[in-house]
């Protein structure tokens, strides 16, 4: 009884403390002041942590957030999706959609936090931020924090480098010896990180950096070194002369599995079996196919501070035609302003050729304007240009002066069964690609702002004008002007060219009989294209961004008129006269 009483007192004191703290805070501009869902954005969450946060957001804001699972991962983990919109204002499938995912590569973890931060911020800011209220009235966000939860948990809970694993955890015989995962990463010193091995050698080509002895630098051509580098921490478990070559680190590449420009593994390393052979990607594909309202998309990767667009391969250069590239350019240039240190690049031209990527399938396969942001840029270390090279002293200075050496495992001796006496040390797996905690929330907010800007410029349609004109003989001409107030058209050029999505429907509802319907090809010169059937509903291939479409009907008699617009990616609009 005494224990129960003490526990009750503790609960009351805790509740009192929370209430008191809520009354003592002062709102910082642009940040929720007293969120219902308490979340820390200076650390990373495993799949269980992501699950808990998703459920808390959905429970706290039932009118703004719905939680569903797109399917299961290879190991049976849910692929959570938070649908964020003002559910009291319209049908979500009739609003232009913004799809966001992260963590397709196991070690590229912060995309999940950036995506989750977006869901959290939109829901927590809705109550007192008019812009967010208007945004969620018009748009819907589909936020999938991690599309590789198996690999994420493996990266976090198993010994790894900052660059492993990249794939999921489906076992593959990487070295072709008929065995699977027999030469795994070996955490020789048991610290949870796979770091580097070095060995003293008077003929080695490396020496200690005089600016920071933790670093190794190349000896000059005319001097002897002190060390040789032996590669990543590990041993040759299967006796084939290679170390750590048959683990799950690079079994397949989930971002080479998509159904556009796919190439087999001998051309595109990591392609695996066939497009959408990975269950997580197939689940995403099926979701997108069922949501034709998705007009924009963002996939979060790391690292390097890049805003990437396709194509992944030079063969697809003509797929990205000038009209669509102009829209990509305008949005990405704004992104460079919003995210200092990030650069707008084209995959095949500025990086390398990549076949079967998610970026290309979303755009070329579905007509969706899509970016892939490579999160974390070393620019953020000292707010100036730098590199991520482990031999670049700026990384060591950043770790020394801002992380207080928390990002580095100090070198220590180890008796290696094959190399003899070696030293093991180097940067931890959570340094170099993943944001340090104090920079995580700031960059999450900036990347979120870029995604909000992107989503804001999905189409917003309105019927701005309905006019009548008496033609005599009992006939009336009804003209309607449909405007698109945003940058994106209702159909990308790729969509129009390949007829990916149905045309936009502009319907005249009236008791009068419609005898003709047409699209005005030149309003000033009164030129039009007549539609031969289904005269009430005119089919329009596209409503251009920041532009208008004019349609016209001839009806017998006069009456009341309502014009309805129905566009899969542009939403709906209506007006009456």
Coordinates of C-alpha atoms in Angstrom, one line a residue:
X1 CA 0.0 0.0 0.0
X2 CA 2.8 2.3 0.9
X3 CA 4.5 1.7 -2.6
X4 CA 1.2 2.4 -4.4
X5 CA 0.8 5.7 -2.4
X6 CA 4.4 6.7 -3.2
X7 CA 3.8 5.9 -6.8
X8 CA 0.6 8.0 -6.9
X9 CA 2.4 11.0 -5.3
X10 CA 5.2 10.7 -7.9
X11 CA 2.6 10.8 -10.7
X12 CA 0.9 13.8 -9.3
X13 CA 4.2 15.6 -8.8
X14 CA 5.2 14.7 -12.4
X15 CA 1.9 16.0 -13.8
X16 CA 2.2 19.2 -11.7
X17 CA 5.8 19.7 -13.0
X18 CA 4.7 19.4 -16.6
X19 CA 1.8 21.9 -16.2
X20 CA 4.1 24.3 -14.4
X21 CA 6.7 24.1 -17.1
X22 CA 4.1 24.7 -19.7
X23 CA 3.2 28.0 -18.1
X24 CA 6.8 29.0 -17.9
X25 CA 7.8 28.7 -21.6
X26 CA 8.1 31.5 -24.1
X27 CA 7.4 30.7 -27.8
X28 CA 10.4 30.8 -30.1
X29 CA 9.3 32.0 -33.6
X30 CA 8.5 29.1 -35.9
X31 CA 8.5 26.4 -33.3
X32 CA 5.6 24.7 -31.4
X33 CA 5.6 26.2 -27.9
X34 CA 3.9 23.4 -26.0
X35 CA 3.6 20.3 -28.1
X36 CA 1.2 17.5 -27.2
X37 CA 3.8 15.0 -28.4
X38 CA 7.0 15.4 -26.6
X39 CA 9.8 14.4 -28.9
X40 CA 13.5 15.1 -28.9
X41 CA 15.0 15.9 -32.3
X42 CA 18.7 15.7 -31.3
X43 CA 18.9 11.9 -31.4
X44 CA 17.9 8.9 -33.5
X45 CA 15.1 6.4 -33.1
X46 CA 15.1 2.7 -34.0
X47 CA 12.0 1.1 -35.5
X48 CA 10.3 0.7 -32.1
X49 CA 11.0 4.4 -31.4
X50 CA 9.6 5.4 -34.8
X51 CA 6.5 3.3 -34.2
X52 CA 5.9 4.9 -30.8
X53 CA 6.2 8.4 -32.2
X54 CA 4.0 7.7 -35.1
X55 CA 1.3 6.3 -32.8
X56 CA 1.6 9.3 -30.5
X57 CA 1.2 11.8 -33.3
X58 CA -1.9 9.9 -34.7
X59 CA -3.4 9.6 -31.2
X60 CA -2.8 13.3 -30.3
X61 CA -4.2 14.7 -33.6
X62 CA -7.0 12.3 -34.9
X63 CA -8.4 15.1 -37.2
X64 CA -4.9 15.7 -38.8
X65 CA -3.1 12.4 -38.8
X66 CA -3.9 8.8 -39.7
X67 CA -1.5 6.0 -39.2
X68 CA -1.4 3.0 -41.6
X69 CA 1.1 0.4 -42.6
X70 CA 2.0 0.1 -46.3
X71 CA 3.0 -3.5 -45.7
X72 CA 5.7 -5.5 -44.0
X73 CA 9.5 -5.6 -44.4
X74 CA 11.4 -8.8 -45.2
X75 CA 11.7 -9.4 -41.4
X76 CA 8.1 -8.5 -40.7
X77 CA 8.4 -4.9 -39.5
X78 CA 5.6 -2.4 -40.4
X79 CA 6.3 0.2 -43.1
X80 CA 4.5 3.0 -41.3
X81 CA 2.8 5.8 -43.2
X82 CA 1.4 9.0 -41.5
X83 CA -1.2 10.7 -43.7
X84 CA -1.3 14.3 -42.6
X85 CA -4.1 16.7 -43.8
X86 CA -7.1 18.5 -42.4
X87 CA -9.5 15.6 -42.5
X88 CA -12.4 18.0 -41.7
X89 CA -11.8 19.8 -45.0
X90 CA -12.4 17.5 -47.9
X91 CA -11.4 14.1 -49.1
X92 CA -7.7 13.4 -48.9
X93 CA -7.7 11.7 -52.3
X94 CA -9.1 14.9 -53.8
X95 CA -6.1 17.0 -52.6
X96 CA -2.7 17.2 -54.3
X97 CA -0.4 14.9 -52.4
X98 CA 3.2 15.2 -51.2
X99 CA 4.9 11.9 -50.6
X100 CA 8.0 11.8 -48.3
X101 CA 10.2 8.9 -47.4
X102 CA 13.5 8.2 -45.8
X103 CA 16.1 5.6 -44.9
X104 CA 16.0 3.5 -48.1
X105 CA 19.6 2.8 -47.4
X106 CA 20.1 1.2 -43.9
X107 CA 22.9 3.5 -42.7
X108 CA 21.3 6.7 -44.1
X109 CA 19.3 7.1 -41.0
X110 CA 18.4 10.7 -40.5
X111 CA 15.9 10.7 -43.3
X112 CA 13.5 9.0 -40.9
X113 CA 13.9 11.8 -38.3
X114 CA 13.5 14.5 -41.0
X115 CA 10.3 12.9 -42.3
X116 CA 9.0 12.4 -38.8
X117 CA 9.9 15.9 -37.8
X118 CA 7.7 17.1 -40.8
X119 CA 4.7 15.1 -39.5
X120 CA 5.3 16.4 -36.0
X121 CA 5.7 20.0 -37.0
X122 CA 2.7 20.1 -39.2
X123 CA 0.4 18.7 -36.6
X124 CA 1.8 20.6 -33.6
X125 CA 1.8 23.9 -35.5
X126 CA -1.6 23.6 -37.0
X127 CA -3.4 25.2 -34.0
X128 CA -1.7 28.6 -34.2
X129 CA -0.1 28.9 -37.6
X130 CA -2.5 30.1 -40.4
X131 CA -0.1 29.1 -43.2
X132 CA -0.1 25.5 -42.0
X133 CA -3.9 25.5 -41.6
X134 CA -4.3 26.7 -45.2
X135 CA -1.7 24.2 -46.4
X136 CA -3.4 21.2 -44.8
X137 CA -6.8 22.3 -46.0
X138 CA -5.5 22.2 -49.6
X139 CA -2.8 19.5 -49.5
X140 CA -2.1 16.0 -48.1
X141 CA 1.2 14.6 -46.9
X142 CA 2.0 10.9 -47.0
X143 CA 5.0 10.5 -44.7
X144 CA 6.9 7.2 -44.6
X145 CA 9.8 7.6 -42.1
X146 CA 11.7 4.4 -43.0
X147 CA 11.3 2.2 -46.0
X148 CA 14.1 0.0 -44.8
X149 CA 13.4 -0.7 -41.1
X150 CA 15.2 -4.0 -41.0
X151 CA 18.5 -2.4 -42.2
X152 CA 17.9 0.6 -39.9
X153 CA 17.7 -1.5 -36.8
X154 CA 20.7 -3.6 -37.9
X155 CA 22.8 -0.5 -38.5
X156 CA 21.9 0.8 -35.0
X157 CA 22.1 -2.3 -33.0
X158 CA 24.9 -4.3 -34.7
X159 CA 28.5 -3.3 -35.1
X160 CA 28.9 -1.3 -38.3
X161 CA 30.8 1.5 -40.1
X162 CA 29.2 4.8 -41.0
X163 CA 28.7 3.4 -44.5
X164 CA 27.3 0.0 -43.6
X165 CA 24.9 -1.7 -44.1
X166 CA 23.5 -0.1 -47.3
X167 CA 21.0 -2.9 -48.1
X168 CA 18.4 -4.6 -46.1
X169 CA 18.9 -7.9 -44.4
X170 CA 17.9 -10.4 -47.0
X171 CA 20.8 -12.9 -47.1
X172 CA 22.9 -12.9 -50.3
X173 CA 26.0 -14.9 -51.2
X174 CA 28.2 -11.9 -52.0
X175 CA 31.4 -13.7 -52.6
X176 CA 29.9 -16.6 -54.6
X177 CA 31.2 -19.4 -52.5
X178 CA 27.9 -21.0 -51.8
X179 CA 27.7 -19.8 -48.2
X180 CA 25.8 -16.9 -46.8
X181 CA 27.1 -14.3 -44.4
X182 CA 30.0 -16.4 -43.3
X183 CA 32.5 -13.6 -43.3
X184 CA 30.6 -11.0 -41.3
X185 CA 31.9 -7.8 -39.8
X186 CA 33.9 -8.5 -36.7
X187 CA 33.8 -6.0 -33.8
X188 CA 37.2 -7.1 -32.4
X189 CA 37.3 -4.6 -29.5
X190 CA 33.6 -5.0 -28.7
X191 CA 32.7 -1.3 -28.8
X192 CA 29.8 -1.5 -31.2
X193 CA 31.7 0.3 -34.0
X194 CA 33.6 -1.1 -36.9
X195 CA 36.6 1.3 -37.2
X196 CA 40.0 1.1 -39.0
X197 CA 43.0 -1.2 -38.5
X198 CA 46.6 0.1 -38.8
X199 CA 49.9 -1.5 -38.3
X200 CA 53.3 0.0 -37.6
X201 CA 55.6 -0.5 -40.6
X202 CA 58.7 1.5 -41.5
X203 CA 57.8 0.9 -45.2
X204 CA 54.2 2.1 -44.8
X205 CA 53.0 5.1 -46.6
X206 CA 51.1 6.8 -43.8
X207 CA 52.3 8.8 -40.8
X208 CA 50.6 10.6 -37.9
X209 CA 49.2 14.0 -38.7
X210 CA 51.2 16.5 -36.7
X211 CA 48.1 18.7 -36.3
X212 CA 46.1 15.8 -34.7
X213 CA 47.8 12.5 -34.0
X214 CA 44.4 10.7 -34.3
X215 CA 44.6 11.3 -38.0
X216 CA 46.7 9.5 -40.6
X217 CA 48.2 11.4 -43.5
X218 CA 50.2 10.2 -46.5
X219 CA 53.9 10.5 -46.3
X220 CA 55.5 12.6 -48.9
X221 CA 57.0 10.8 -51.9
X222 CA 60.6 11.2 -50.6
X223 CA 60.0 10.2 -47.0
X224 CA 59.3 6.9 -45.1
X225 CA 56.0 6.4 -43.4
X226 CA 55.3 4.9 -40.0
X227 CA 52.1 2.9 -40.6
X228 CA 50.2 0.9 -43.2
X229 CA 46.4 0.9 -43.2
X230 CA 44.8 -2.6 -43.2
X231 CA 41.2 -1.6 -43.9
X232 CA 38.2 -2.0 -41.7
X233 CA 38.2 -3.8 -38.4
X234 CA 37.7 -7.6 -38.9
X235 CA 39.3 -10.9 -39.7
X236 CA 39.2 -13.4 -42.6
X237 CA 36.6 -15.8 -41.2
X238 CA 36.5 -18.1 -44.2
X239 CA 40.1 -18.2 -45.2
X240 CA 39.6 -16.8 -48.7
X241 CA 42.1 -13.9 -48.3
X242 CA 39.4 -11.3 -47.9
X243 CA 38.1 -9.6 -44.8
X244 CA 34.4 -8.9 -44.1
X245 CA 33.4 -9.5 -47.7
X246 CA 30.3 -11.6 -47.1
X247 CA 28.2 -9.7 -44.6
X248 CA 25.0 -8.0 -45.2
X249 CA 26.6 -4.6 -45.7
X250 CA 26.3 -4.5 -49.5
X251 CA 24.1 -7.5 -50.4
X252 CA 21.9 -5.5 -52.7
X253 CA 20.9 -1.9 -53.2
X254 CA 17.3 -1.0 -52.5
X255 CA 17.7 2.1 -54.7
X256 CA 18.5 0.0 -57.8
X257 CA 15.3 -2.1 -57.6
X258 CA 12.7 0.3 -59.1
X259 CA 10.8 -0.2 -62.3
X260 CA 12.4 2.5 -64.5
X261 CA 15.6 2.1 -66.4
X262 CA 16.3 -1.1 -64.4
X263 CA 19.5 -3.0 -65.4
X264 CA 20.6 -6.5 -64.2
X265 CA 23.3 -6.9 -61.6
X266 CA 26.2 -7.3 -64.1
X267 CA 25.4 -3.8 -65.4
X268 CA 24.1 -2.2 -62.3
X269 CA 25.7 -3.6 -59.2
X270 CA 23.1 -4.1 -56.4
X271 CA 20.1 -4.5 -58.8
X272 CA 19.2 -7.9 -57.2
X273 CA 16.6 -10.0 -59.1
X274 CA 14.1 -7.9 -61.0
X275 CA 12.3 -4.6 -60.6
X276 CA 10.4 -4.5 -57.2
X277 CA 11.8 -7.8 -56.1
X278 CA 12.4 -6.2 -52.7
X279 CA 9.2 -6.4 -50.6
X280 CA 9.6 -2.9 -49.1
X281 CA 9.9 -1.2 -52.5
X282 CA 6.9 -3.2 -53.8
X283 CA 4.8 -2.0 -50.9
X284 CA 5.7 1.7 -51.7
X285 CA 5.0 1.2 -55.4
X286 CA 1.6 -0.3 -54.7
X287 CA 0.7 2.6 -52.4
X288 CA 1.7 5.2 -54.9
X289 CA -0.3 3.4 -57.7
X290 CA -3.3 3.6 -55.4
X291 CA -2.8 7.3 -54.8
X292 CA -2.8 9.1 -58.1
X293 CA -3.2 12.4 -56.3
X294 CA 0.5 12.3 -55.4
X295 CA 2.0 15.2 -57.4
X296 CA 5.3 15.7 -55.6
X297 CA 7.8 13.5 -53.8
X298 CA 10.9 13.7 -51.6
X299 CA 13.2 10.9 -50.7
X300 CA 15.8 11.5 -48.0
X301 CA 19.3 10.0 -48.2
X302 CA 22.8 10.9 -46.9
X303 CA 25.3 12.5 -47.3
X304 CA 26.9 15.4 -49.0
X305 CA 24.4 18.3 -48.9
X306 CA 22.7 17.8 -52.3
X307 CA 19.3 18.4 -53.8
X308 CA 19.2 15.8 -56.5
X309 CA 17.0 15.3 -59.5
X310 CA 17.1 12.7 -62.2
X311 CA 17.8 11.3 -64.6
X312 CA 20.0 8.6 -63.1
X313 CA 21.3 7.6 -66.5
X314 CA 22.3 9.7 -69.6
X315 CA 19.9 7.6 -71.7
X316 CA 17.0 9.3 -70.0
X317 CA 18.1 12.9 -70.6
X318 CA 15.3 13.5 -73.1
X319 CA 12.7 12.1 -70.6
X320 CA 13.3 15.2 -68.5
X321 CA 12.1 17.8 -71.0
X322 CA 12.6 21.5 -70.8
X323 CA 9.2 22.4 -69.4
X324 CA 9.6 20.0 -66.4
X325 CA 13.2 20.9 -65.9
X326 CA 12.2 24.6 -65.6
X327 CA 9.9 23.6 -62.7
X328 CA 12.6 21.4 -61.1
X329 CA 15.1 24.3 -61.4
X330 CA 12.8 26.9 -59.8
X331 CA 12.0 24.7 -56.8
X332 CA 15.5 23.5 -56.2
X333 CA 17.0 27.0 -56.5
X334 CA 14.7 28.0 -53.7
X335 CA 16.0 24.9 -51.8
X336 CA 19.6 26.2 -52.1
X337 CA 18.4 29.4 -50.4
X338 CA 16.6 27.5 -47.6
X339 CA 19.4 25.0 -46.9
X340 CA 22.8 26.7 -46.8
X341 CA 25.6 24.4 -48.0
X342 CA 23.2 22.3 -50.2
X343 CA 23.8 22.2 -53.9
X344 CA 21.3 21.4 -56.7
X345 CA 22.7 18.6 -58.9
X346 CA 21.7 16.1 -61.6
X347 CA 22.5 12.5 -60.7
X348 CA 24.0 11.2 -64.0
X349 CA 25.8 14.4 -64.8
X350 CA 27.1 15.5 -61.4
X351 CA 27.5 12.2 -59.6
X352 CA 27.4 8.9 -61.4
X353 CA 25.1 6.7 -63.5
X354 CA 22.4 4.9 -61.5
X355 CA 19.8 2.6 -63.0
X356 CA 16.5 1.5 -61.5
X357 CA 16.4 4.3 -58.9
X358 CA 13.4 5.5 -56.9
X359 CA 13.9 9.0 -58.1
X360 CA 13.5 8.0 -61.8
X361 CA 10.5 5.7 -61.2
X362 CA 8.5 8.4 -59.4
X363 CA 9.1 10.9 -62.2
X364 CA 9.5 8.9 -65.4
X365 CA 7.1 6.1 -64.4
X366 CA 4.5 8.2 -62.5
X367 CA 5.0 11.8 -63.7
X368 CA 5.7 13.0 -60.1
X369 CA 8.1 15.8 -59.6
X370 CA 10.7 14.2 -57.2
X371 CA 13.9 15.2 -55.4
X372 CA 16.3 13.1 -53.4
X373 CA 18.1 15.2 -50.8
X374 CA 21.5 13.9 -49.6
X375 CA 21.4 15.0 -46.0
X376 CA 24.3 16.3 -43.9
X377 CA 26.9 18.5 -45.5
X378 CA 30.3 19.2 -43.9
X379 CA 29.6 22.9 -44.6
X380 CA 27.5 22.8 -41.4
X381 CA 30.6 22.0 -39.3
X382 CA 32.1 25.5 -39.4
X383 CA 29.6 27.1 -41.9
X384 CA 32.1 27.1 -44.7
X385 CA 33.0 24.7 -47.5
X386 CA 34.7 21.5 -46.3
X387 CA 34.8 17.8 -47.1
X388 CA 33.7 14.5 -45.5
X389 CA 37.1 12.9 -46.0
X390 CA 38.4 11.0 -43.0
X391 CA 41.8 12.4 -43.8
X392 CA 40.5 16.0 -43.8
X393 CA 41.6 17.8 -40.6
X394 CA 38.3 19.8 -40.4
X395 CA 36.5 16.6 -39.3
X396 CA 39.0 16.1 -36.5
X397 CA 38.7 19.8 -35.4
X398 CA 34.9 19.6 -35.5
X399 CA 35.0 16.4 -33.3
X400 CA 37.6 18.0 -31.0
X401 CA 36.1 21.4 -30.4
X402 CA 32.3 20.8 -30.9
X403 CA 31.8 17.1 -30.0
X404 CA 34.6 17.0 -27.4
X405 CA 36.0 13.8 -29.1
X406 CA 32.8 11.9 -28.7
X407 CA 32.9 10.9 -32.4
X408 CA 36.2 9.1 -32.4
X409 CA 37.4 5.7 -31.0
X410 CA 41.0 6.2 -29.8
X411 CA 43.6 4.0 -31.3
X412 CA 44.5 1.0 -29.1
X413 CA 46.6 -2.1 -29.6
X414 CA 45.0 -5.5 -30.5
X415 CA 46.6 -8.9 -31.1
X416 CA 45.1 -9.9 -34.5
X417 CA 45.0 -13.6 -35.4
X418 CA 46.2 -12.9 -38.9
X419 CA 47.9 -9.5 -38.9
X420 CA 49.7 -9.8 -35.6
X421 CA 49.9 -6.7 -33.4
X422 CA 47.7 -4.0 -34.9
X423 CA 46.0 -0.8 -33.6
X424 CA 42.2 -0.3 -33.9
X425 CA 40.6 3.1 -34.0
X426 CA 38.8 5.7 -36.0
X427 CA 35.6 7.6 -36.3
X428 CA 32.4 6.0 -34.9
X429 CA 29.6 4.8 -37.1
X430 CA 27.4 7.7 -36.1
X431 CA 29.9 10.3 -37.4
X432 CA 30.6 11.5 -40.9
X433 CA 27.2 10.7 -42.5
X434 CA 24.7 11.2 -39.7
X435 CA 24.1 14.6 -38.2
X436 CA 25.5 15.3 -34.7
X437 CA 22.6 15.9 -32.4
X438 CA 22.9 19.6 -32.0
X439 CA 22.6 20.1 -35.8
X440 CA 19.9 17.5 -36.4
X441 CA 16.8 19.6 -35.6
X442 CA 18.0 22.7 -37.4
X443 CA 18.7 20.8 -40.7
X444 CA 15.5 18.8 -40.3
X445 CA 13.5 22.1 -40.1
X446 CA 15.3 23.5 -43.2
X447 CA 14.7 20.3 -45.2
X448 CA 11.1 20.3 -44.1
X449 CA 10.7 23.9 -45.2
X450 CA 11.9 22.8 -48.6
X451 CA 9.4 20.0 -48.8
X452 CA 6.6 22.4 -47.7
X453 CA 7.6 24.8 -50.4
X454 CA 7.6 21.9 -52.9
X455 CA 4.1 20.8 -51.8
X456 CA 2.8 24.3 -51.7
X457 CA 3.6 24.6 -55.5
X458 CA 1.5 21.5 -56.4
X459 CA -1.5 22.7 -58.3
X460 CA -4.2 24.8 -56.7
X461 CA -7.2 25.2 -59.0
X462 CA -10.1 27.6 -59.1
X463 CA -12.9 28.5 -61.5
X464 CA -12.3 32.2 -61.7
X465 CA -14.8 33.2 -64.3
X466 CA -18.2 32.0 -65.7
X467 CA -19.7 34.1 -68.4
X468 CA -23.0 33.8 -70.5
X469 CA -23.6 35.2 -74.0
X470 CA -26.9 35.1 -75.8
X471 CA -26.3 33.7 -79.3
X472 CA -29.9 34.0 -80.4
X473 CA -32.1 31.3 -81.6
X474 CA -32.5 30.0 -78.1
X475 CA -28.8 29.2 -77.8
X476 CA -26.5 30.5 -75.0
X477 CA -22.7 30.4 -74.8
X478 CA -21.2 29.6 -71.4
X479 CA -17.5 30.2 -71.0
X480 CA -15.4 29.2 -67.9
X481 CA -11.9 30.1 -67.0
X482 CA -10.0 27.6 -64.8
X483 CA -6.8 29.0 -63.2
X484 CA -3.9 27.2 -61.6
X485 CA -2.4 29.4 -58.9
X486 CA 0.8 27.4 -58.3
X487 CA 4.0 26.5 -60.2
X488 CA 3.3 22.9 -61.1
X489 CA 0.9 21.9 -63.9
X490 CA -1.8 19.3 -63.2
X491 CA 0.2 16.9 -65.4
X492 CA 4.0 16.9 -65.9
X493 CA 5.2 16.8 -69.5
X494 CA 6.2 13.2 -68.9
X495 CA 2.7 12.4 -67.7
X496 CA 1.1 14.1 -70.8
X497 CA 3.5 12.4 -73.2
X498 CA 2.9 8.9 -71.8
X499 CA -0.7 9.4 -70.8
X500 CA 0.1 8.2 -67.3
X501 CA -2.9 9.8 -65.6
X502 CA -6.3 10.5 -67.0
X503 CA -7.1 14.0 -68.3
X504 CA -8.6 16.7 -66.1
X505 CA -12.4 16.9 -66.2
X506 CA -14.2 20.2 -66.4
X507 CA -18.0 19.6 -66.1
X508 CA -20.9 21.9 -66.6
X509 CA -23.8 21.0 -64.4
X510 CA -27.0 22.6 -65.7
X511 CA -30.7 21.8 -66.4
X512 CA -30.2 23.2 -69.9
X513 CA -29.3 20.9 -72.8
X514 CA -25.6 21.1 -73.8
X515 CA -25.3 20.9 -77.5
X516 CA -21.5 21.5 -77.9
X517 CA -18.4 21.6 -75.7
X518 CA -14.9 22.8 -76.6
X519 CA -11.5 23.9 -75.4
X520 CA -10.4 27.3 -76.4
X521 CA -7.0 27.1 -78.0
X522 CA -6.8 30.8 -78.5
X523 CA -9.3 32.9 -76.5
X524 CA -8.4 36.2 -78.2
X525 CA -8.9 34.8 -81.7
X526 CA -11.9 32.7 -80.7
X527 CA -10.2 29.5 -81.8
X528 CA -11.4 26.2 -80.2
X529 CA -11.2 22.5 -80.4
X530 CA -14.6 20.8 -80.2
X531 CA -15.1 17.7 -78.2
X532 CA -17.2 15.1 -80.0
X533 CA -18.9 13.3 -77.2
X534 CA -19.8 13.5 -73.5
X535 CA -20.3 17.2 -74.1
X536 CA -21.0 18.3 -70.5
X537 CA -17.5 17.1 -69.3
X538 CA -14.6 18.5 -71.3
X539 CA -11.4 16.6 -71.0
X540 CA -8.3 18.7 -70.7
X541 CA -4.8 17.2 -71.1
X542 CA -3.2 19.7 -68.7
X543 CA -3.8 22.9 -66.7
X544 CA -0.5 24.8 -66.8
X545 CA 1.2 26.1 -63.7
X546 CA 0.5 29.8 -63.0
X547 CA -1.8 29.7 -66.1
X548 CA -5.4 29.2 -67.2
X549 CA -7.5 27.0 -69.4
X550 CA -10.7 28.4 -71.0
X551 CA -13.5 26.1 -72.0
X552 CA -16.9 26.8 -73.6
X553 CA -20.3 25.2 -73.9
X554 CA -23.2 25.9 -76.2
X555 CA -26.5 25.2 -74.4
X556 CA -30.1 25.4 -75.5
X557 CA -31.9 28.0 -73.3
X558 CA -30.7 29.6 -70.1
X559 CA -30.4 28.4 -66.6
X560 CA -28.2 28.1 -63.6
X561 CA -24.7 26.8 -64.1
X562 CA -22.2 25.1 -61.9
X563 CA -18.7 24.3 -63.2
X564 CA -16.8 21.5 -61.5
X565 CA -13.1 20.7 -62.0
X566 CA -11.7 17.3 -61.1
X567 CA -8.0 16.7 -61.5
X568 CA -6.2 13.7 -60.1
X569 CA -3.1 15.6 -59.1
X570 CA -4.7 19.1 -59.1
X571 CA -7.6 18.4 -56.7
X572 CA -11.1 19.8 -57.2
X573 CA -12.6 23.2 -57.7
X574 CA -16.1 24.5 -58.2
X575 CA -18.0 27.7 -58.9
X576 CA -21.6 28.6 -59.8
X577 CA -23.5 31.3 -61.7

